[in-house]
PDB file of C-alpha atoms in Angstrom:
ATOM      1  CA  MET A 940      31.294  37.904 -26.075  1.00 70.00           C
ATOM      2  CA  THR A 941      28.189  39.495 -27.411  1.00 85.00           C
ATOM      3  CA  PRO A 942      25.574  37.414 -29.254  1.00 88.00           C
ATOM      4  CA  VAL A 943      26.335  39.405 -32.410  1.00 90.00           C
ATOM      5  CA  PHE A 944      29.979  38.369 -32.225  1.00 91.00           C
ATOM      6  CA  LEU A 945      29.133  34.718 -31.654  1.00 92.00           C
ATOM      7  CA  VAL A 946      26.677  34.487 -34.552  1.00 93.00           C
ATOM      8  CA  ALA A 947      28.863  36.464 -36.971  1.00 93.00           C
ATOM      9  CA  ALA A 948      31.987  34.517 -35.994  1.00 93.00           C
ATOM     10  CA  ALA A 949      30.144  31.232 -36.517  1.00 94.00           C
ATOM     11  CA  LEU A 950      29.036  32.463 -39.964  1.00 93.00           C
ATOM     12  CA  ALA A 951      32.577  33.484 -40.874  1.00 94.00           C
ATOM     13  CA  VAL A 952      34.151  30.199 -39.766  1.00 94.00           C
ATOM     14  CA  ALA A 953      31.426  28.172 -41.472  1.00 95.00           C
ATOM     15  CA  GLY A 954      32.002  30.122 -44.683  1.00 94.00           C
ATOM     16  CA  ALA A 955      35.756  29.559 -44.507  1.00 94.00           C
ATOM     17  CA  LEU A 956      35.272  25.825 -43.954  1.00 93.00           C
ATOM     18  CA  GLY A 957      32.836  25.745 -46.868  1.00 93.00           C
ATOM     19  CA  VAL A 958      35.396  27.361 -49.156  1.00 92.00           C
ATOM     20  CA  ILE A 959      37.976  24.715 -48.297  1.00 91.00           C
ATOM     21  CA  LEU A 960      35.764  21.656 -48.273  1.00 89.00           C
ATOM     22  CA  SER A 961      33.251  22.062 -51.093  1.00 87.00           C
ATOM     23  CA  ARG A 962      33.821  20.196 -54.325  1.00 82.00           C
ATOM     24  CA  GLN A 963      32.283  22.657 -56.758  1.00 83.00           C
ATOM     25  CA  PRO A 964      33.906  26.083 -57.231  1.00 85.00           C
ATOM     26  CA  VAL A 965      30.468  27.728 -57.276  1.00 87.00           C
ATOM     27  CA  HIS A 966      29.746  26.385 -53.815  1.00 90.00           C
ATOM     28  CA  SER A 967      33.097  27.761 -52.669  1.00 91.00           C
ATOM     29  CA  VAL A 968      32.141  31.207 -53.960  1.00 92.00           C
ATOM     30  CA  LEU A 969      28.823  31.093 -52.128  1.00 93.00           C
ATOM     31  CA  ALA A 970      30.558  29.997 -48.932  1.00 94.00           C
ATOM     32  CA  LEU A 971      32.994  32.865 -49.354  1.00 94.00           C
ATOM     33  CA  VAL A 972      30.059  35.292 -49.633  1.00 94.00           C
ATOM     34  CA  LEU A 973      28.749  33.823 -46.366  1.00 94.00           C
ATOM     35  CA  ASN A 974      32.138  34.471 -44.792  1.00 95.00           C
ATOM     36  CA  PHE A 975      32.080  38.076 -46.027  1.00 94.00           C
ATOM     37  CA  LEU A 976      28.587  38.568 -44.585  1.00 94.00           C
ATOM     38  CA  GLY A 977      29.859  37.483 -41.186  1.00 94.00           C
ATOM     39  CA  LEU A 978      32.883  39.760 -41.473  1.00 94.00           C
ATOM     40  CA  ALA A 979      30.718  42.730 -42.474  1.00 94.00           C
ATOM     41  CA  ALA A 980      28.573  42.152 -39.396  1.00 94.00           C
ATOM     42  CA  LEU A 981      31.725  42.057 -37.273  1.00 93.00           C
ATOM     43  CA  TYR A 982      32.970  45.322 -38.800  1.00 93.00           C
ATOM     44  CA  ILE A 983      29.681  47.046 -38.087  1.00 92.00           C
ATOM     45  CA  SER A 984      29.710  45.703 -34.534  1.00 91.00           C
ATOM     46  CA  MET A 985      33.106  47.397 -34.125  1.00 89.00           C
ATOM     47  CA  ASP A 986      31.795  50.817 -35.229  1.00 86.00           C
ATOM     48  CA  ALA A 987      33.347  50.480 -38.687  1.00 88.00           C
ATOM     49  CA  GLU A 988      30.068  51.085 -40.478  1.00 89.00           C
ATOM     50  CA  PHE A 989      31.551  52.378 -43.698  1.00 91.00           C
ATOM     51  CA  LEU A 990      33.944  49.435 -43.960  1.00 91.00           C
ATOM     52  CA  GLY A 991      31.112  46.982 -43.357  1.00 92.00           C
ATOM     53  CA  VAL A 992      29.140  48.436 -46.253  1.00 92.00           C
ATOM     54  CA  VAL A 993      32.265  48.511 -48.444  1.00 91.00           C
ATOM     55  CA  GLN A 994      32.931  44.885 -47.570  1.00 91.00           C
ATOM     56  CA  LEU A 995      29.453  43.941 -48.762  1.00 92.00           C
ATOM     57  CA  ILE A 996      29.426  46.055 -51.912  1.00 92.00           C
ATOM     58  CA  ILE A 997      32.984  45.539 -53.147  1.00 90.00           C
ATOM     59  CA  TYR A 998      33.857  42.092 -51.861  1.00 88.00           C
ATOM     60  CA  ALA A 999      30.567  40.234 -51.766  1.00 88.00           C
ATOM     61  CA  GLY A1000      29.319  42.200 -54.745  1.00 88.00           C
ATOM     62  CA  ALA A1001      32.021  43.039 -57.233  1.00 89.00           C
ATOM     63  CA  ILE A1002      34.863  40.593 -56.582  1.00 90.00           C
ATOM     64  CA  MET A1003      32.643  37.563 -56.066  1.00 90.00           C
ATOM     65  CA  VAL A1004      30.692  38.352 -59.231  1.00 90.00           C
ATOM     66  CA  LEU A1005      34.049  38.422 -61.029  1.00 90.00           C
ATOM     67  CA  PHE A1006      34.783  34.939 -59.655  1.00 90.00           C
ATOM     68  CA  LEU A1007      31.352  33.735 -60.730  1.00 90.00           C
ATOM     69  CA  PHE A1008      31.857  35.094 -64.242  1.00 89.00           C
ATOM     70  CA  VAL A1009      35.171  33.305 -64.589  1.00 87.00           C
ATOM     71  CA  ILE A1010      33.710  30.051 -63.294  1.00 85.00           C
ATOM     72  CA  GLY A1011      30.805  30.393 -65.697  1.00 84.00           C
ATOM     73  CA  LEU A1012      33.203  31.097 -68.537  1.00 82.00           C
ATOM     74  CA  LEU A1013      35.349  28.091 -67.746  1.00 80.00           C
ATOM     75  CA  THR A1014      32.549  25.611 -67.112  1.00 72.00           C
ATOM     76  CA  ALA A1015      30.816  26.396 -70.391  1.00 63.00           C
ATOM     77  CA  ARG A1016      32.620  23.365 -71.786  1.00 59.00           C
ATOM     78  CA  LYS A1017      31.326  19.878 -71.259  1.00 49.00           C
ATOM     79  CA  ASP A1018      33.345  18.698 -68.302  1.00 53.00           C
ATOM     80  CA  PRO A1019      33.045  20.159 -64.858  1.00 51.00           C
ATOM     81  CA  VAL A1020      36.117  22.184 -64.067  1.00 50.00           C
ATOM     82  CA  GLU A1021      36.535  20.994 -60.579  1.00 51.00           C
ATOM     83  CA  ARG A1022      37.451  17.425 -60.870  1.00 53.00           C
ATOM     84  CA  GLU A1023      40.463  17.508 -58.620  1.00 53.00           C
ATOM     85  CA  ALA A1024      43.144  17.997 -61.190  1.00 51.00           C
ATOM     86  CA  GLY A1025      45.929  15.823 -59.902  1.00 56.00           C
ATOM     87  CA  GLU A1026      46.642  13.309 -57.230  1.00 60.00           C
ATOM     88  CA  PRO A1027      47.568  14.980 -53.981  1.00 67.00           C
ATOM     89  CA  LEU A1028      51.275  15.130 -53.416  1.00 72.00           C
ATOM     90  CA  PRO A1029      52.564  12.571 -50.950  1.00 75.00           C
ATOM     91  CA  LEU A1030      51.823  13.721 -47.420  1.00 78.00           C
ATOM     92  CA  GLN A1031      50.181  16.899 -48.723  1.00 78.00           C
ATOM     93  CA  ARG A1032      47.104  16.648 -46.509  1.00 81.00           C
ATOM     94  CA  PRO A1033      48.725  15.816 -43.161  1.00 84.00           C
ATOM     95  CA  LEU A1034      51.565  18.247 -43.714  1.00 85.00           C
ATOM     96  CA  SER A1035      49.302  21.130 -44.721  1.00 84.00           C
ATOM     97  CA  ILE A1036      46.957  20.534 -41.801  1.00 85.00           C
ATOM     98  CA  ALA A1037      49.944  20.342 -39.446  1.00 88.00           C
ATOM     99  CA  ALA A1038      51.389  23.572 -40.866  1.00 86.00           C
ATOM    100  CA  ALA A1039      48.094  25.425 -40.525  1.00 85.00           C
ATOM    101  CA  GLY A1040      47.578  24.051 -37.012  1.00 87.00           C
ATOM    102  CA  THR A1041      51.028  25.286 -36.026  1.00 88.00           C
ATOM    103  CA  LEU A1042      50.228  28.685 -37.513  1.00 86.00           C
ATOM    104  CA  ALA A1043      46.939  28.895 -35.637  1.00 84.00           C
ATOM    105  CA  LEU A1044      48.633  27.845 -32.397  1.00 85.00           C
ATOM    106  CA  LEU A1045      51.375  30.430 -32.849  1.00 86.00           C
ATOM    107  CA  LEU A1046      48.961  33.251 -33.635  1.00 84.00           C
ATOM    108  CA  GLY A1047      46.462  32.265 -30.962  1.00 79.00           C
ATOM    109  CA  GLY A1048      49.178  31.675 -28.373  1.00 80.00           C
ATOM    110  CA  SER A1049      50.760  35.047 -29.015  1.00 81.00           C
ATOM    111  CA  LEU A1050      47.317  36.611 -28.567  1.00 76.00           C
ATOM    112  CA  LEU A1051      46.890  34.875 -25.235  1.00 72.00           C
ATOM    113  CA  VAL A1052      50.298  36.068 -24.045  1.00 76.00           C
ATOM    114  CA  ALA A1053      50.111  39.602 -25.394  1.00 75.00           C
ATOM    115  CA  ARG A1054      48.652  42.439 -23.367  1.00 71.00           C
ATOM    116  CA  PHE A1055      47.224  45.011 -25.689  1.00 72.00           C
ATOM    117  CA  GLY A1056      46.905  48.431 -24.144  1.00 68.00           C
ATOM    118  CA  GLY A1057      43.729  49.764 -25.633  1.00 65.00           C
ATOM    119  CA  ARG A1058      42.025  53.023 -24.831  1.00 65.00           C
ATOM    120  CA  PRO A1059      38.527  52.538 -23.513  1.00 66.00           C
ATOM    121  CA  GLY A1060      35.868  54.314 -25.470  1.00 71.00           C
ATOM    122  CA  VAL A1061      36.032  55.676 -28.962  1.00 74.00           C
ATOM    123  CA  PRO A1062      36.093  59.303 -30.102  1.00 76.00           C
ATOM    124  CA  THR A1063      32.912  60.798 -31.460  1.00 76.00           C
ATOM    125  CA  GLY A1064      32.304  60.170 -35.111  1.00 76.00           C
ATOM    126  CA  PHE A1065      34.497  57.061 -35.092  1.00 81.00           C
ATOM    127  CA  GLY A1066      33.907  54.980 -38.204  1.00 77.00           C
ATOM    128  CA  THR A1067      31.410  57.308 -39.819  1.00 83.00           C
ATOM    129  CA  VAL A1068      31.719  58.168 -43.488  1.00 87.00           C
ATOM    130  CA  LYS A1069      32.690  61.748 -42.631  1.00 88.00           C
ATOM    131  CA  GLU A1070      35.598  60.811 -40.376  1.00 87.00           C
ATOM    132  CA  PHE A1071      36.652  58.039 -42.731  1.00 89.00           C
ATOM    133  CA  GLY A1072      36.734  60.376 -45.683  1.00 90.00           C
ATOM    134  CA  ARG A1073      38.716  62.944 -43.738  1.00 90.00           C
ATOM    135  CA  HIS A1074      41.331  60.374 -42.816  1.00 89.00           C
ATOM    136  CA  LEU A1075      41.453  58.894 -46.287  1.00 90.00           C
ATOM    137  CA  LEU A1076      41.615  62.121 -48.256  1.00 91.00           C
ATOM    138  CA  VAL A1077      43.506  64.389 -45.863  1.00 91.00           C
ATOM    139  CA  THR A1078      45.760  62.323 -43.618  1.00 90.00           C
ATOM    140  CA  HIS A1079      46.464  59.435 -45.961  1.00 91.00           C
ATOM    141  CA  VAL A1080      46.068  61.012 -49.354  1.00 93.00           C
ATOM    142  CA  LEU A1081      49.356  59.682 -50.757  1.00 94.00           C
ATOM    143  CA  PRO A1082      48.523  55.972 -50.192  1.00 93.00           C
ATOM    144  CA  PHE A1083      45.102  56.718 -51.633  1.00 93.00           C
ATOM    145  CA  GLU A1084      46.625  58.082 -54.832  1.00 94.00           C
ATOM    146  CA  LEU A1085      49.028  55.134 -54.992  1.00 94.00           C
ATOM    147  CA  THR A1086      46.013  52.834 -54.852  1.00 93.00           C
ATOM    148  CA  ALA A1087      44.716  54.411 -58.030  1.00 93.00           C
ATOM    149  CA  PHE A1088      48.068  53.639 -59.629  1.00 94.00           C
ATOM    150  CA  VAL A1089      47.895  50.012 -58.437  1.00 94.00           C
ATOM    151  CA  LEU A1090      44.435  49.622 -59.933  1.00 94.00           C
ATOM    152  CA  MET A1091      45.604  51.061 -63.234  1.00 95.00           C
ATOM    153  CA  VAL A1092      48.550  48.656 -63.287  1.00 94.00           C
ATOM    154  CA  ALA A1093      46.125  45.799 -62.638  1.00 93.00           C
ATOM    155  CA  VAL A1094      43.868  46.822 -65.516  1.00 92.00           C
ATOM    156  CA  VAL A1095      46.772  47.181 -67.932  1.00 93.00           C
ATOM    157  CA  GLY A1096      48.220  43.876 -66.721  1.00 91.00           C
ATOM    158  CA  VAL A1097      44.978  42.018 -67.314  1.00 91.00           C
ATOM    159  CA  ILE A1098      44.702  43.451 -70.810  1.00 90.00           C
ATOM    160  CA  VAL A1099      48.290  42.474 -71.576  1.00 88.00           C
ATOM    161  CA  LEU A1100      47.765  38.973 -70.213  1.00 85.00           C
ATOM    162  CA  VAL A1101      44.425  38.000 -71.680  1.00 82.00           C
ATOM    163  CA  GLY A1102      43.607  40.558 -74.311  1.00 76.00           C
ATOM    164  CA  ARG A1103      46.101  39.552 -76.942  1.00 68.00           C
ATOM    165  CA  LYS A1104      45.104  37.242 -79.753  1.00 62.00           C
ATOM    166  CA  GLN A1105      46.746  33.907 -79.409  1.00 56.00           C
ATOM    167  CA  ALA A1106      46.653  30.667 -81.281  1.00 46.00           C
TER     168      ALA A1106
ATOM    169  CA  MET B 982      38.950  42.014 -23.053  1.00 58.00           C
ATOM    170  CA  VAL B 983      36.337  41.625 -25.746  1.00 68.00           C
ATOM    171  CA  GLU B 984      38.655  42.400 -28.626  1.00 76.00           C
ATOM    172  CA  ASN B 985      40.770  39.299 -27.987  1.00 80.00           C
ATOM    173  CA  GLY B 986      37.891  37.222 -29.318  1.00 85.00           C
ATOM    174  CA  TYR B 987      37.981  39.179 -32.578  1.00 89.00           C
ATOM    175  CA  LEU B 988      41.747  38.722 -32.838  1.00 88.00           C
ATOM    176  CA  ALA B 989      41.472  34.991 -32.141  1.00 88.00           C
ATOM    177  CA  LEU B 990      38.842  34.752 -34.869  1.00 91.00           C
ATOM    178  CA  ALA B 991      41.192  36.559 -37.252  1.00 91.00           C
ATOM    179  CA  ALA B 992      43.932  34.038 -36.399  1.00 91.00           C
ATOM    180  CA  VAL B 993      41.579  31.114 -37.029  1.00 90.00           C
ATOM    181  CA  LEU B 994      40.395  32.534 -40.357  1.00 93.00           C
ATOM    182  CA  PHE B 995      43.983  33.187 -41.460  1.00 92.00           C
ATOM    183  CA  ALA B 996      44.982  29.609 -40.623  1.00 92.00           C
ATOM    184  CA  LEU B 997      41.930  28.264 -42.458  1.00 92.00           C
ATOM    185  CA  GLY B 998      42.904  30.259 -45.536  1.00 93.00           C
ATOM    186  CA  GLY B 999      46.430  28.917 -45.248  1.00 91.00           C
ATOM    187  CA  VAL B1000      45.291  25.318 -45.041  1.00 90.00           C
ATOM    188  CA  GLY B1001      43.122  25.911 -48.103  1.00 90.00           C
ATOM    189  CA  VAL B1002      46.048  27.240 -50.107  1.00 89.00           C
ATOM    190  CA  LEU B1003      48.155  24.259 -49.109  1.00 87.00           C
ATOM    191  CA  LEU B1004      45.453  21.641 -49.469  1.00 85.00           C
ATOM    192  CA  ARG B1005      43.545  22.405 -52.661  1.00 83.00           C
ATOM    193  CA  ARG B1006      45.110  21.942 -56.049  1.00 81.00           C
ATOM    194  CA  SER B1007      42.636  23.992 -58.061  1.00 84.00           C
ATOM    195  CA  PRO B1008      44.002  27.503 -58.682  1.00 86.00           C
ATOM    196  CA  LEU B1009      40.508  29.004 -58.351  1.00 88.00           C
ATOM    197  CA  ILE B1010      40.062  27.660 -54.839  1.00 89.00           C
ATOM    198  CA  SER B1011      43.598  28.697 -53.941  1.00 90.00           C
ATOM    199  CA  LEU B1012      42.791  32.251 -54.996  1.00 91.00           C
ATOM    200  CA  MET B1013      39.644  32.235 -52.871  1.00 92.00           C
ATOM    201  CA  CYS B1014      41.649  31.019 -49.886  1.00 94.00           C
ATOM    202  CA  VAL B1015      44.091  33.889 -50.424  1.00 94.00           C
ATOM    203  CA  GLU B1016      41.069  36.197 -50.261  1.00 93.00           C
ATOM    204  CA  LEU B1017      40.195  34.549 -46.945  1.00 93.00           C
ATOM    205  CA  MET B1018      43.649  35.407 -45.632  1.00 94.00           C
ATOM    206  CA  TRP B1019      43.381  39.036 -46.806  1.00 94.00           C
ATOM    207  CA  ASN B1020      40.100  39.307 -44.932  1.00 94.00           C
ATOM    208  CA  ALA B1021      41.508  37.807 -41.755  1.00 94.00           C
ATOM    209  CA  ALA B1022      44.242  40.447 -41.797  1.00 94.00           C
ATOM    210  CA  ASN B1023      41.600  43.127 -42.412  1.00 94.00           C
ATOM    211  CA  LEU B1024      39.645  41.926 -39.407  1.00 94.00           C
ATOM    212  CA  ALA B1025      42.758  42.325 -37.260  1.00 92.00           C
ATOM    213  CA  PHE B1026      43.279  45.847 -38.644  1.00 93.00           C
ATOM    214  CA  VAL B1027      39.712  46.893 -37.831  1.00 92.00           C
ATOM    215  CA  THR B1028      39.954  45.326 -34.387  1.00 91.00           C
ATOM    216  CA  PHE B1029      43.108  47.225 -33.522  1.00 89.00           C
ATOM    217  CA  ALA B1030      41.572  50.423 -34.889  1.00 89.00           C
ATOM    218  CA  ARG B1031      38.614  49.965 -32.572  1.00 87.00           C
ATOM    219  CA  MET B1032      40.882  49.073 -29.669  1.00 86.00           C
ATOM    220  CA  HIS B1033      42.957  52.237 -29.972  1.00 85.00           C
ATOM    221  CA  GLY B1034      40.154  54.539 -31.091  1.00 84.00           C
ATOM    222  CA  ASN B1035      42.244  55.405 -34.144  1.00 85.00           C
ATOM    223  CA  MET B1036      40.886  55.433 -37.687  1.00 87.00           C
ATOM    224  CA  ASP B1037      44.199  54.619 -39.360  1.00 89.00           C
ATOM    225  CA  GLY B1038      43.582  50.890 -39.135  1.00 90.00           C
ATOM    226  CA  GLN B1039      40.281  51.270 -40.961  1.00 91.00           C
ATOM    227  CA  VAL B1040      41.925  53.300 -43.718  1.00 93.00           C
ATOM    228  CA  PHE B1041      44.571  50.583 -44.064  1.00 93.00           C
ATOM    229  CA  ALA B1042      41.853  47.921 -44.284  1.00 93.00           C
ATOM    230  CA  PHE B1043      40.171  49.943 -47.029  1.00 93.00           C
ATOM    231  CA  LEU B1044      43.410  50.147 -49.009  1.00 94.00           C
ATOM    232  CA  THR B1045      43.866  46.404 -48.508  1.00 93.00           C
ATOM    233  CA  ILE B1046      40.435  45.785 -50.029  1.00 93.00           C
ATOM    234  CA  THR B1047      41.447  47.809 -53.086  1.00 93.00           C
ATOM    235  CA  VAL B1048      44.699  45.907 -53.524  1.00 93.00           C
ATOM    236  CA  ALA B1049      42.807  42.638 -53.066  1.00 92.00           C
ATOM    237  CA  ALA B1050      40.505  43.651 -55.904  1.00 91.00           C
ATOM    238  CA  ALA B1051      43.501  44.247 -58.176  1.00 93.00           C
ATOM    239  CA  GLU B1052      45.010  40.925 -57.103  1.00 93.00           C
ATOM    240  CA  ALA B1053      41.765  39.086 -57.824  1.00 92.00           C
ATOM    241  CA  ALA B1054      41.585  40.585 -61.319  1.00 91.00           C
ATOM    242  CA  ILE B1055      45.142  39.574 -62.218  1.00 92.00           C
ATOM    243  CA  GLY B1056      44.827  36.150 -60.581  1.00 91.00           C
ATOM    244  CA  LEU B1057      41.639  35.406 -62.484  1.00 90.00           C
ATOM    245  CA  ALA B1058      43.275  36.519 -65.735  1.00 90.00           C
ATOM    246  CA  LEU B1059      46.099  34.044 -65.109  1.00 88.00           C
ATOM    247  CA  ILE B1060      43.573  31.297 -64.358  1.00 86.00           C
ATOM    248  CA  VAL B1061      41.728  31.992 -67.600  1.00 85.00           C
ATOM    249  CA  LEU B1062      45.060  31.739 -69.443  1.00 84.00           C
ATOM    250  CA  LEU B1063      45.783  28.422 -67.725  1.00 83.00           C
ATOM    251  CA  PHE B1064      42.399  26.989 -68.621  1.00 80.00           C
ATOM    252  CA  ARG B1065      42.861  27.985 -72.259  1.00 78.00           C
ATOM    253  CA  ARG B1066      45.693  25.485 -72.452  1.00 75.00           C
ATOM    254  CA  ARG B1067      44.242  22.529 -70.598  1.00 72.00           C
ATOM    255  CA  GLU B1068      40.932  21.050 -69.603  1.00 67.00           C
ATOM    256  CA  HIS B1069      41.783  20.416 -65.977  1.00 68.00           C
ATOM    257  CA  VAL B1070      44.184  22.638 -64.233  1.00 71.00           C
ATOM    258  CA  ASP B1071      46.471  21.934 -61.344  1.00 75.00           C
ATOM    259  CA  VAL B1072      48.470  24.594 -59.540  1.00 75.00           C
ATOM    260  CA  ASP B1073      51.603  22.768 -60.727  1.00 73.00           C
ATOM    261  CA  ASP B1074      50.681  23.612 -64.341  1.00 73.00           C
ATOM    262  CA  VAL B1075      51.473  27.287 -63.838  1.00 74.00           C
ATOM    263  CA  HIS B1076      54.955  26.748 -65.218  1.00 76.00           C
ATOM    264  CA  SER B1077      53.353  26.039 -68.606  1.00 75.00           C
ATOM    265  CA  LEU B1078      52.688  29.791 -68.836  1.00 74.00           C
ATOM    266  CA  ARG B1079      56.376  30.539 -69.093  1.00 73.00           C
ATOM    267  CA  GLY B1080      56.765  32.683 -72.170  1.00 66.00           C
TER     268      GLY B1080
END
């Protein structure tokens, strides 16, 4: 347990708790950015420098700004959006907390039992932009191209959903 | 082994995202909690990549980020559609979008 891991993990968990517990959606977005900052630090501490930077630029930058735009668009009316819309379902809180606790126990317990055979040490150039690009564009070029297709489908889908004139 | 701490953190973050999806009734917050779960899975990918000295996990995490971006765009479009119909939106109102 390095100090970097402890601080970044605390940031990430605090951000996740903030997302769940805050009343205003804007506060949730800011907490989520905090979570992403912690995760980016963790990535960099695991020699995934390029992914850490991508996490900051794409997630904390682009996607969160998209969330903020939508929240700004929706709260331009007089009422705050986030009044909790409905009454909670009966037993929703205890059941959901129990389900998530079971999930955490299962995942954590399997981690405690499992013995992962790792290789000590990493090859030279691990996680650098050069190696990453070689793997992305040479070894895994087909998934990379499919990603472009997925993004195009998303763009067309958004236009179909929201772009049409409706009453 | 140091990496077990990273994996345990990924498990905790995934469970926190899950409890958010189950607990909150605002579709915006639910979408953010789904993003939390994507990121927990990404953390596990990067951890295993580091553990095995193999870049494939990092490439997979990168592709996951791209798909998450597409998912966020479509999810937000659906939320905007929902809010056009009502003032306050509950995740149970999604069926009102049925064409």
